[in-house]
């Protein structure tokens, strides 16, 4: 291992794909999956086409195109992205693939950065495709390589389920040689690829006939294996939970590691034989547990309440479930205030949300992005958050129900991802809503990935820049304004004018993310004669604080010089440092 | 030999870089390494924790079980308290005395009193980082201050810092040295 490099689970997945000789890698940014494509883009000399698609559905369809040509393709997304890609996924199992196609679904148990903790294994079962689930970064690399082979042998897309704790755990990995890419070539078979009912009926049958082979593969797979121990208690574990089971393993119980799905029936029967008690350790839903319950009378796990049904498992929870002792340690004796993530100092969204809130919209339908953090005090400017692109549809529905003064807030990347269709629907159906598109020219929350509106792609190539305002006009919006949210007062006035006008009105709030290079100006602000009115504190900027003793606002070194506090100060008391 | 290190702090303090230096140095010394990080949402000024496990034998869980931490490196005093249940009486705690204030922040005297009941070294990392020539090198100051309790050699750490840090390399090396003497 000493020619090894330290790679995260995501980087290992990327490495596995590169070693498999992929020709195309696509996906949409989303924690915890983002770094897979970033690694590929940086570590390929151009022989692999890497790209950010505008959404996960497009990503999977692009990968399908590559696979139909006979080359290998990787497609990456977070768990909720699979919902977006579900339409092509389920029927792709009917058409089948040519070149190996691996779909990486990154689940986020515990919701570190997500809106739900859905379990991707149900999708693989639903679509009747094989799924591999690694238990550490090294295995992730090996499994990706195997997944491409399996995909080509079965003619099906293969899902690789990773977890936050796999994707974001790093360990030394020994790199292996990169396989030669397959040559593209067309061999069009319409009966396979055109899913009109007559063909789909045939392909459904073929998919069902393939299931037995999948089961056989799982029963023989080296990723489903037993670590011997006592025969009374059997622990069945998958993913990261295998490492927790092994952390406390003293040969007192046997461990069955599940890494290949559909669940291997023979392996399970052999393992269950003679055991008095079975404990199932898995992230997500009691997926294995419920299927094993039909095979054994005494199965414990998340479904029985022996382990919490929600949230992420930890070594401590597993230790307790195994009858061990959680470290009898003492935490802090005082109560600690929580430290939530916040919008960064200098974030342009802050001015836009402040200006919106000051106009008292009846409700603000929110979306997915950094601006969702505007739900917190003192802004409290977001009233709903459901899924990518949902804001405009929700706003229209609220308005069609009789609510006036409805606003939607959506970032430009989310708008391109799945907001355009809802905007068309809103204009076509004559909604009266204000749509605020926050254009910071990047996917900020996941670490500043470029978008079609940025004018540069993941490979660093200059591209045409898609104009958000032109897109809006093409969708039938007559009232499109563009404003810099640093002009907080002007923006407040503009929103006031547009909020209760008839029709769909779009305001594009445009200023780059403060995390992008070269955006932070070295012009910090200071407070002069403060009247303690605290108006600036309503912005909720982490750089602003009220000093009770001196009865005045102070600006900390976190200040990036955005100047929004100076804009809203009624006394003009906040100035650039060099102006005082 | 095993060394379980927990690094706690606030998003944006350079915790990922510090854990990267630790794991790269461990690899140079041919130790096994597992490093579990928080990415994404928590980075936006939220509470952040990274688990780094080093060992000469196989490492299973990337997360350290509660009570099992050998060295707790806290980049911020309140964040040291937040992860105190990962520590035991034997845990060596290095804590930066510079707070990053939030609403209802506890009194600093109370925080330090609670920490000093333990095996704790309080370091003014901000002051030392400024002395090193760059306030952003607090993370390397704290690595230096932990060095005596880590299975990592000083020269290996210095070599790793040189290779891993992209900006202000000399300042980071100086910061590390000031940390070692703290």
XYZ file of C-alpha atoms in Angstrom:
762
model
C 0.000 0.000 0.000
C 2.980 2.290 0.172
C 2.659 3.602 -3.342
C -0.748 4.607 -2.150
C -2.367 8.016 -2.163
C -5.066 9.163 0.201
C -8.383 9.330 -1.591
C -11.881 9.999 -0.338
C -14.675 7.577 -1.167
C -15.802 9.939 -3.909
C -12.311 10.175 -5.366
C -12.014 6.391 -5.193
C -15.260 6.011 -7.122
C -13.894 8.437 -9.712
C -10.599 6.571 -9.823
C -12.412 3.256 -10.285
C -14.311 4.732 -13.214
C -11.138 6.103 -14.807
C -9.399 2.748 -14.371
C -12.419 1.123 -16.050
C -11.747 3.127 -19.201
C -14.862 5.309 -19.151
C -15.409 7.622 -22.086
C -18.018 9.863 -20.462
C -18.783 11.074 -16.932
C -21.757 13.229 -16.148
C -23.917 14.285 -13.226
C -25.324 17.207 -11.313
C -23.641 18.632 -8.191
C -25.140 17.531 -4.887
C -23.644 16.728 -1.509
C -22.335 14.101 -0.850
C -21.628 13.186 -4.514
C -20.039 16.322 -5.999
C -16.323 15.479 -5.774
C -16.623 12.400 -8.023
C -16.979 14.407 -11.221
C -14.597 17.104 -10.047
C -11.870 14.483 -9.579
C -12.498 13.053 -13.041
C -12.427 16.492 -14.684
C -9.089 17.315 -13.048
C -7.477 13.897 -13.536
C -8.179 13.234 -17.185
C -6.182 14.550 -20.075
C -9.274 15.061 -22.183
C -9.728 11.428 -23.163
C -12.787 11.354 -20.883
C -15.651 13.734 -21.589
C -16.582 15.133 -18.164
C -19.552 17.437 -17.800
C -22.061 18.942 -15.425
C -25.479 18.305 -16.913
C -28.243 20.807 -16.095
C -30.022 18.180 -14.046
C -29.879 14.512 -13.121
C -32.429 13.393 -15.716
C -30.383 14.964 -18.492
C -27.237 13.464 -16.966
C -28.613 9.930 -17.045
C -29.976 10.367 -20.570
C -26.564 11.595 -21.702
C -24.923 8.553 -20.115
C -27.484 6.344 -21.877
C -26.496 7.860 -25.227
C -22.845 7.089 -24.548
C -23.668 3.543 -23.479
C -25.768 2.935 -26.632
C -22.654 3.783 -28.642
C -20.788 1.001 -26.835
C -18.516 3.048 -24.557
C -18.535 3.056 -20.755
C -20.290 5.897 -18.924
C -20.513 7.056 -15.324
C -23.408 9.099 -13.982
C -23.315 10.660 -10.492
C -25.908 12.297 -8.305
C -27.104 12.627 -4.758
C -29.967 10.432 -3.593
C -32.739 12.948 -4.337
C -31.251 13.402 -7.801
C -32.328 9.831 -8.543
C -35.930 11.022 -8.158
C -35.290 13.429 -11.027
C -33.581 10.703 -13.072
C -36.129 8.013 -12.186
C -38.060 8.356 -15.423
C -35.230 7.310 -17.747
C -33.834 4.903 -15.125
C -36.820 2.608 -14.844
C -37.301 2.195 -18.595
C -33.538 1.950 -19.170
C -33.788 -1.393 -17.402
C -36.082 -2.446 -20.286
C -33.895 -1.194 -23.136
C -30.732 -2.332 -21.419
C -27.256 -0.937 -22.027
C -24.380 -1.687 -24.403
C -21.305 -0.090 -22.906
C -21.243 -0.437 -19.118
C -23.316 2.213 -17.361
C -22.866 2.860 -13.645
C -25.188 5.188 -11.790
C -23.769 6.438 -8.495
C -26.449 7.375 -5.966
C -25.059 9.123 -2.890
C -27.378 8.771 0.085
C -27.206 11.186 2.995
C -28.349 9.435 6.195
C -28.672 11.975 8.958
C -29.336 14.676 6.350
C -26.020 16.477 6.716
C -26.912 18.482 3.585
C -30.236 17.191 2.305
C -33.993 17.561 2.596
C -34.733 13.879 3.186
C -32.946 10.578 3.925
C -34.474 8.324 1.262
C -32.783 4.981 0.622
C -31.645 4.422 -2.981
C -31.755 0.640 -2.655
C -35.505 0.815 -3.262
C -34.838 2.347 -6.680
C -32.562 -0.499 -7.706
C -35.159 -3.025 -6.567
C -37.953 -1.040 -8.248
C -36.070 -0.858 -11.555
C -34.901 -4.496 -11.141
C -31.244 -3.665 -11.631
C -28.166 -4.809 -9.677
C -26.837 -2.608 -6.877
C -23.421 -2.652 -5.240
C -22.816 -1.011 -1.873
C -19.227 -0.451 -0.675
C -18.268 -0.360 2.986
C -15.166 1.792 2.600
C -13.316 3.925 0.063
C -11.006 1.143 -1.127
C -13.893 -1.173 -1.771
C -15.708 1.662 -3.565
C -12.960 1.791 -6.173
C -12.975 -1.993 -6.656
C -16.749 -2.114 -6.840
C -16.949 0.534 -9.536
C -14.607 -1.570 -11.642
C -16.727 -4.631 -11.015
C -19.927 -2.653 -11.665
C -18.853 -1.855 -15.226
C -18.145 -5.512 -15.924
C -21.427 -6.561 -14.313
C -23.315 -3.951 -16.334
C -21.954 -5.313 -19.590
C -22.459 -8.960 -18.589
C -26.095 -8.429 -17.580
C -26.895 -5.737 -20.133
C -28.313 -3.595 -17.337
C -27.336 -0.315 -15.694
C -25.751 -0.950 -12.288
C -26.366 1.316 -9.323
C -23.599 1.992 -6.814
C -24.989 3.217 -3.508
C -22.603 5.318 -1.494
C -23.254 7.138 1.794
C -21.992 10.411 3.232
C -19.660 8.431 5.504
C -18.239 6.481 2.550
C -18.023 9.413 0.144
C -16.363 11.732 2.651
C -14.066 9.250 4.370
C -10.507 9.103 3.067
C -7.922 6.345 3.243
C -4.808 5.213 1.338
C -5.637 3.675 -2.029
C -3.196 1.985 -4.344
C -3.787 3.170 -7.889
C -4.102 0.616 -10.667
C -3.598 0.904 -14.398
C -6.214 2.574 -16.573
C -7.941 0.207 -18.998
C -8.180 1.076 -22.642
C -11.412 2.741 -23.681
C -13.886 0.837 -25.801
C -14.348 2.182 -29.311
C -17.745 3.683 -30.083
C -19.769 2.039 -32.816
C -23.439 2.026 -33.731
C -25.451 -1.139 -33.917
C -28.989 0.192 -33.859
C -31.608 -2.291 -32.683
C -34.979 -0.574 -32.624
C -36.690 -3.517 -30.893
C -34.344 -2.983 -27.986
C -34.295 0.791 -27.946
C -37.676 2.094 -29.034
C -39.975 1.559 -26.095
C -43.316 1.638 -27.857
C -45.694 -0.839 -26.216
C -45.062 -3.672 -28.691
C -41.302 -3.578 -28.017
C -41.614 -2.729 -24.315
C -43.738 -5.823 -23.688
C -40.925 -7.969 -25.045
C -38.253 -6.085 -23.148
C -40.199 -6.348 -19.865
C -40.147 -10.112 -20.258
C -36.434 -10.095 -20.959
C -35.814 -7.925 -17.873
C -37.737 -10.425 -15.755
C -35.823 -13.333 -17.259
C -32.571 -11.643 -16.308
C -33.483 -11.556 -12.605
C -32.394 -15.112 -11.926
C -28.956 -14.311 -13.255
C -28.705 -11.310 -10.964
C -29.548 -13.495 -7.992
C -26.922 -16.029 -9.031
C -24.346 -13.289 -9.292
C -25.187 -11.999 -5.808
C -24.947 -15.482 -4.331
C -21.447 -15.871 -5.745
C -20.269 -12.295 -5.227
C -17.150 -11.763 -3.119
C -18.901 -8.649 -1.775
C -21.362 -10.810 0.137
C -19.163 -12.592 2.645
C -19.112 -13.914 6.180
C -16.704 -13.016 8.972
C -16.860 -15.993 11.300
C -17.543 -15.697 15.016
C -19.993 -17.077 17.568
C -22.948 -18.924 16.089
C -25.624 -17.646 18.466
C -25.869 -14.075 17.241
C -25.589 -13.155 13.603
C -25.046 -9.590 12.483
C -26.011 -8.667 8.934
C -24.506 -5.364 7.870
C -24.119 -3.274 4.759
C -22.235 -0.130 3.770
C -20.483 1.800 6.506
C -22.291 -0.299 9.148
C -19.969 -3.210 8.351
C -17.069 -1.129 9.677
C -19.029 -0.409 12.862
C -19.837 -4.114 13.280
C -16.130 -4.954 12.889
C -15.047 -2.162 15.266
C -16.483 -4.133 18.191
C -15.988 -7.640 16.809
C -14.264 -10.050 19.206
C -15.384 -13.231 17.451
C -18.415 -13.207 19.756
C -20.815 -12.892 16.822
C -20.662 -13.729 13.128
C -20.975 -10.979 10.585
C -22.501 -11.234 7.142
C -21.447 -8.336 4.991
C -23.895 -7.485 2.229
C -22.394 -5.573 -0.681
C -24.258 -6.927 -3.696
C -28.003 -6.755 -4.358
C -30.523 -8.285 -5.111
C -30.097 -9.962 -1.731
C -28.316 -13.305 -2.099
C -30.860 -15.897 -1.025
C -28.512 -18.878 -0.623
C -25.897 -16.878 1.256
C -28.600 -15.563 3.596
C -30.116 -19.008 4.233
C -26.708 -20.481 5.052
C -25.916 -17.615 7.403
C -29.278 -17.685 9.204
C -29.097 -21.437 9.758
C -28.824 -22.235 13.467
C -28.570 -18.620 14.623
C -30.741 -17.663 17.570
C -30.779 -13.977 16.971
C -30.155 -11.764 13.959
C -29.271 -8.086 14.206
C -29.385 -6.062 10.988
C -27.211 -2.955 10.731
C -27.931 -0.800 7.697
C -28.200 2.886 6.811
C -31.566 4.129 5.603
C -34.703 2.042 5.801
C -34.921 -1.514 7.209
C -34.433 -2.850 3.675
C -32.435 -5.994 4.395
C -34.186 -6.439 7.732
C -37.679 -6.646 6.264
C -36.598 -9.131 3.617
C -34.752 -11.302 6.144
C -37.713 -11.296 8.528
C -39.530 -13.745 6.236
C -36.570 -16.104 6.606
C -35.907 -16.050 10.363
C -38.129 -15.751 13.463
C -35.911 -13.422 15.513
C -34.662 -10.468 13.485
C -33.867 -7.166 15.156
C -32.974 -3.833 13.637
C -34.351 -0.446 12.723
C -37.788 -1.868 12.018
C -38.176 -3.320 15.517
C -36.984 -0.241 17.377
C -33.802 -1.935 18.616
C -31.989 0.685 16.549
C -33.424 4.150 15.807
C -35.471 4.185 12.603
C -34.389 7.703 11.651
C -31.017 9.356 11.363
C -27.487 8.152 10.765
C -26.045 5.201 12.668
C -22.849 5.690 14.653
C -20.359 3.330 16.308
C -22.014 4.255 19.613
C -25.507 3.216 18.482
C -24.090 -0.020 17.078
C -22.124 -0.757 20.248
C -25.288 -0.384 22.299
C -27.281 -2.607 19.943
C -24.579 -5.274 20.262
C -24.994 -5.177 24.015
C -21.740 -3.304 24.521
C -21.174 -0.217 26.554
C -21.149 3.165 24.981
C -18.117 4.974 26.346
C -19.260 6.217 29.726
C -18.027 9.710 29.105
C -19.163 13.050 30.344
C -20.085 15.792 27.926
C -20.078 19.489 28.776
C -21.907 20.323 31.990
C -23.427 23.524 30.623
C -25.985 23.893 27.877
C -24.356 24.842 24.583
C -25.932 27.135 22.003
C -26.180 25.416 18.608
C -23.978 26.720 15.806
C -26.007 26.499 12.620
C -24.670 27.131 9.137
C -25.435 30.667 7.949
C -25.183 32.653 4.745
C -21.606 33.893 4.457
C -20.645 37.457 5.297
C -20.917 39.365 2.022
C -23.396 36.885 0.495
C -25.405 38.739 -2.180
C -28.537 36.711 -1.340
C -28.769 38.587 1.953
C -29.616 41.918 0.288
C -32.171 40.308 -2.027
C -33.954 38.451 0.771
C -33.913 41.534 3.018
C -35.420 43.667 0.237
C -38.081 41.029 -0.401
C -38.979 40.574 3.246
C -39.355 44.329 3.774
C -42.169 44.293 1.199
C -44.119 41.769 3.264
C -45.040 39.193 0.636
C -47.933 37.026 1.842
C -45.689 33.949 1.472
C -42.279 33.168 -0.022
C -42.077 29.814 -1.806
C -38.432 28.789 -1.490
C -36.164 26.390 -3.294
C -32.900 24.458 -2.812
C -29.685 26.431 -2.405
C -27.714 28.610 0.001
C -30.615 31.074 0.113
C -32.663 28.430 1.950
C -30.535 29.457 4.945
C -32.562 32.704 4.806
C -35.250 30.793 6.718
C -33.327 31.574 9.900
C -33.644 34.613 12.129
C -33.506 37.509 11.651
C -34.393 37.313 7.933
C -37.013 34.534 8.126
C -37.502 35.190 4.421
C -38.199 31.642 3.169
C -41.507 29.953 4.000
C -41.273 26.678 2.044
C -38.564 24.316 0.756
C -39.481 21.027 -0.898
C -37.212 19.958 -3.739
C -35.172 21.328 -6.627
C -37.196 23.701 -8.790
C -40.393 23.536 -6.745
C -40.657 27.223 -5.795
C -42.379 28.539 -8.928
C -44.936 25.730 -9.108
C -45.799 26.148 -5.442
C -46.123 29.920 -5.852
C -48.455 29.479 -8.830
C -50.602 26.984 -6.933
C -50.872 29.345 -3.968
C -51.932 32.179 -6.260
C -54.453 30.106 -8.210
C -56.012 29.249 -4.839
C -56.705 32.911 -4.193
C -53.592 34.123 -2.354
C -52.232 37.461 -3.563
C -48.740 38.887 -3.078
C -46.991 35.523 -3.532
C -43.241 35.402 -4.199
C -40.957 32.583 -5.316
C -37.213 32.549 -4.627
C -34.931 30.349 -6.723
C -31.217 30.353 -7.558
C -30.136 30.503 -11.188
C -28.681 26.984 -11.167
C -31.842 25.550 -9.635
C -33.850 27.564 -12.181
C -31.892 25.972 -15.032
C -32.153 22.559 -13.316
C -35.942 22.445 -13.095
C -37.424 25.924 -12.733
C -37.819 26.813 -16.422
C -40.656 24.359 -17.019
C -42.602 25.679 -14.017
C -42.067 29.258 -15.184
C -43.598 28.357 -18.558
C -46.476 26.689 -16.796
C -47.005 29.776 -14.615
C -47.119 32.231 -17.526
C -49.228 29.906 -19.657
C -51.746 29.510 -16.842
C -51.728 33.238 -16.015
C -50.462 33.187 -12.451
C -49.888 36.470 -10.600
C -46.569 35.889 -8.864
C -43.202 37.523 -8.365
C -40.240 35.264 -9.136
C -36.915 36.314 -7.670
C -34.054 34.538 -9.445
C -30.888 34.836 -7.402
C -28.070 34.673 -9.938
C -24.682 34.326 -8.245
C -23.221 32.623 -11.341
C -22.390 29.367 -9.554
C -23.779 26.364 -7.703
C -22.661 27.783 -4.380
C -23.846 25.313 -1.750
C -21.963 22.372 -3.207
C -18.699 24.281 -3.622
C -18.929 26.699 -6.577
C -19.514 24.542 -9.624
C -20.124 26.414 -12.896
C -23.523 26.453 -14.643
C -24.652 27.191 -18.220
C -25.167 30.802 -17.045
C -21.531 31.051 -15.888
C -19.961 30.831 -19.326
C -17.417 28.173 -18.404
C -17.757 24.394 -18.010
C -16.237 21.781 -15.672
C -13.280 21.326 -18.050
C -12.533 25.050 -17.787
C -13.574 25.732 -21.395
C -15.245 29.032 -22.236
C -18.784 28.409 -23.440
C -21.676 30.518 -24.557
C -23.451 32.065 -21.590
C -27.129 31.343 -21.277
C -28.977 34.535 -20.413
C -31.437 33.983 -17.581
C -33.468 37.046 -18.570
C -33.730 35.918 -22.203
C -34.869 32.489 -21.058
C -37.549 34.141 -18.921
C -38.768 36.302 -21.799
C -38.895 33.240 -24.042
C -41.038 31.556 -21.394
C -43.601 34.321 -21.816
C -42.610 36.675 -19.003
C -43.137 40.320 -20.044
C -41.795 41.917 -16.888
C -38.124 41.015 -16.412
C -35.849 43.264 -14.331
C -32.183 42.770 -13.521
C -30.706 44.376 -10.412
C -27.609 44.121 -8.214
C -28.754 43.126 -4.708
C -26.016 45.279 -3.190
C -28.334 48.170 -4.081
C -30.598 47.045 -1.269
C -32.839 50.130 -1.185
C -33.368 50.248 -4.944
C -34.159 46.556 -4.926
C -36.623 47.003 -2.100
C -38.397 49.682 -4.120
C -38.446 47.550 -7.279
C -39.901 44.549 -5.470
C -42.525 46.835 -3.913
C -43.571 47.917 -7.408
C -43.664 44.418 -8.919
C -45.019 42.273 -6.079
C -48.681 43.138 -6.529
C -48.731 43.776 -10.287
C -50.674 41.268 -12.389
C -48.905 38.513 -14.301
C -45.655 36.653 -13.760
C -42.881 39.138 -12.940
C -39.257 38.077 -12.789
C -36.540 39.992 -10.996
C -33.045 38.645 -11.609
C -30.907 39.558 -8.606
C -27.396 39.373 -9.997
C -24.097 39.480 -8.079
C -21.398 36.807 -7.868
C -21.074 34.419 -4.911
C -18.671 35.873 -2.341
C -16.770 32.564 -2.289
C -15.729 32.962 -5.929
C -12.199 34.114 -6.458
C -11.663 37.843 -6.760
C -15.092 38.803 -5.416
C -14.137 39.896 -1.910
C -13.056 43.522 -1.986
C -10.454 44.595 0.477
C -12.610 47.455 1.709
C -13.851 46.711 5.187
C -16.552 48.858 6.701
C -16.608 50.494 10.130
C -19.373 52.074 12.195
C -19.151 55.790 12.949
C -21.843 57.550 15.012
C -24.214 54.686 15.735
C -27.697 55.538 17.059
C -28.283 51.920 18.116
C -31.400 51.653 15.910
C -30.213 48.131 14.969
C -31.676 48.389 11.446
C -28.477 46.894 9.997
C -28.783 43.866 12.283
C -31.967 42.911 10.424
C -29.679 41.765 7.595
C -28.385 38.960 9.806
C -24.768 39.386 8.701
C -22.307 37.364 10.833
C -19.845 40.279 10.658
C -22.259 42.589 12.534
C -22.620 42.468 16.289
C -24.231 44.693 18.871
C -21.937 45.735 21.696
C -24.276 46.158 24.691
C -21.669 47.877 26.814
C -20.935 50.551 24.246
C -24.545 50.540 22.969
C -23.447 50.420 19.342
C -22.998 48.072 16.405
C -19.505 46.796 15.688
C -18.196 45.193 12.515
C -15.811 42.274 12.928
C -12.910 41.110 10.779
C -15.355 38.811 8.955
C -16.474 41.873 6.930
C -15.935 41.406 3.203
C -16.852 44.942 2.225
C -20.208 44.218 0.538
C -21.591 47.480 1.965
C -25.175 46.276 2.435
C -25.202 47.432 6.054
C -24.111 50.897 4.922
C -27.013 50.868 2.423
C -29.633 50.195 5.063
C -28.195 52.481 7.786
C -30.659 55.403 8.048
C -27.998 57.736 9.485
C -25.286 56.944 6.949
C -23.098 56.043 9.929
C -21.426 52.996 8.320
C -18.564 53.856 6.014
C -15.597 52.289 4.287
C -12.614 52.287 6.569
C -10.662 54.658 4.360
C -13.553 57.136 4.194
C -13.613 57.899 7.914
C -0.390 1.613 18.294
C -3.440 3.676 17.535
C -4.106 7.385 17.709
C -7.632 8.728 17.403
C -7.751 12.444 16.746
C -10.845 14.615 16.715
C -10.620 18.090 15.189
C -13.522 20.377 16.056
C -14.234 23.950 15.074
C -16.254 26.238 12.848
C -16.675 25.953 9.069
C -14.035 28.055 7.329
C -11.303 27.668 9.985
C -9.098 25.383 7.912
C -10.059 22.108 9.570
C -10.051 20.142 6.319
C -6.515 21.303 5.552
C -5.336 20.387 9.055
C -6.795 16.887 8.763
C -5.264 16.522 5.323
C -1.826 17.374 6.742
C -2.277 14.797 9.531
C -3.325 12.021 7.188
C -0.670 12.766 4.570
C 2.016 12.776 7.267
C 0.708 9.473 8.606
C 0.882 7.958 5.126
C 4.531 9.026 4.901
C 5.152 7.150 8.140
C 3.395 4.130 6.647
C 0.555 4.190 9.114
C -2.991 3.195 8.293
C -5.297 6.192 8.099
C -9.011 6.863 8.012
C -10.300 10.414 7.928
C -14.012 11.302 8.090
C -15.000 14.843 7.253
C -18.023 17.114 7.157
C -18.580 18.752 3.760
C -21.384 20.806 2.311
C -23.857 22.691 4.396
C -21.958 22.548 7.672
C -19.108 24.491 6.124
C -21.145 27.698 6.029
C -20.064 28.839 9.488
C -21.621 25.807 11.165
C -20.070 23.472 13.705
C -17.594 21.168 11.952
C -15.844 18.016 13.161
C -13.325 15.719 11.507
C -12.292 12.280 12.752
C -8.732 11.159 11.967
C -7.720 7.635 12.994
C -4.110 6.510 12.703
C -2.882 3.023 13.459
C -0.248 0.450 12.594
C -2.983 -2.192 12.431
C -6.294 -2.342 10.563
C -8.764 0.484 11.171
C -12.452 -0.358 10.884
C -14.853 2.479 11.663
C -13.884 5.893 10.288
C -15.796 7.465 13.172
C -14.212 7.338 16.615
C -16.498 5.850 19.280
C -17.413 8.256 22.080
C -14.840 8.286 24.844
C -12.162 6.918 22.525
C -10.447 10.106 21.397
C -6.738 10.339 22.214
C -6.220 13.921 21.088
C -8.948 16.548 20.755
C -7.839 19.565 18.742
C -10.394 22.336 19.176
C -10.097 25.339 16.879
C -12.625 27.197 19.010
C -13.413 26.993 22.755
C -17.180 26.390 22.547
C -16.611 23.676 19.939
C -14.232 21.914 22.364
C -17.115 21.601 24.817
C -19.507 20.415 22.132
C -17.436 17.279 21.494
C -16.289 16.689 25.057
C -18.243 13.418 25.234
C -15.808 11.992 22.681
C -12.995 12.541 25.188
C -12.047 10.553 28.276
C -10.031 11.577 31.325
C -6.872 10.593 29.467
C -7.617 12.615 26.326
C -5.136 15.388 25.592
C -7.065 18.514 24.611
C -5.538 21.401 22.680
C -7.856 24.383 22.526
C -7.598 27.685 20.723
C -8.561 30.451 23.165
C -9.990 32.726 20.425
C -13.782 32.460 20.334
C -16.049 32.831 17.310
C -19.045 34.381 19.014
C -22.675 33.450 18.427
C -25.865 34.338 20.330
C -25.899 33.052 23.916
C -22.195 32.270 23.849
C -21.233 31.020 27.345
C -18.794 32.996 29.508
C -15.191 32.319 28.483
C -14.149 31.783 32.121
C -16.779 29.048 32.492
C -15.623 27.338 29.300
C -11.972 27.399 30.275
C -12.721 26.270 33.823
C -14.519 23.206 32.482
C -11.728 22.425 30.029
C -8.963 22.919 32.558
C -10.435 20.182 34.748
C -9.144 17.961 31.959
C -5.733 17.403 30.424
C -5.916 20.635 28.456
C -3.442 22.965 26.778
C -4.932 26.385 26.030
C -3.219 28.121 23.113
C -3.735 31.639 21.828
C -3.479 30.446 18.244
C -4.551 33.770 16.780
C -1.720 35.610 18.530
C 0.840 32.975 17.485
C -0.480 32.920 13.920
C -0.126 36.698 13.737
C 3.423 36.362 15.061
C 4.051 33.872 12.276
C 2.923 36.523 9.822
C -0.567 35.304 8.839
C -3.714 35.116 11.009
C -4.997 32.288 8.796
C -2.273 29.906 10.027
C -4.073 29.180 13.316
C -4.689 25.642 12.082
C -0.970 24.875 11.754
C -0.293 26.477 15.161
C -2.743 24.010 16.698
C -1.193 21.046 14.862
C 2.177 22.113 16.288
C 0.731 22.351 19.785
C -0.629 18.773 19.480
C 2.574 17.283 18.086
C 3.909 15.789 21.314
C 0.782 13.682 21.638
C 0.679 12.488 18.034
C 2.559 9.481 16.589
C 3.948 11.784 13.900
C 7.521 13.006 13.602
C 8.210 16.706 13.555
C 10.264 16.638 10.368
C 7.624 14.545 8.594
C 4.956 17.030 9.609
C 7.068 19.923 8.372
C 7.726 18.203 5.066
C 4.005 17.472 4.705
C 3.070 21.086 5.454
C 5.499 22.209 2.771
C 3.861 19.859 0.261
C 0.242 20.310 1.265
C -0.153 24.010 1.978
C -0.683 26.032 -1.178
C -0.205 29.584 0.120
C 1.996 31.218 2.765
C 4.212 28.136 3.185
C 6.881 29.903 5.284
C 4.270 31.464 7.554
C 2.638 28.058 8.030
C 5.967 26.443 8.930
C 6.701 29.221 11.395
C 3.201 28.918 12.827
C 3.754 25.168 13.266
C 7.041 25.788 15.078
C 5.448 28.394 17.373
C 2.710 25.860 18.082
C 5.237 23.166 19.011
C 6.766 25.521 21.597
C 3.388 26.605 23.011
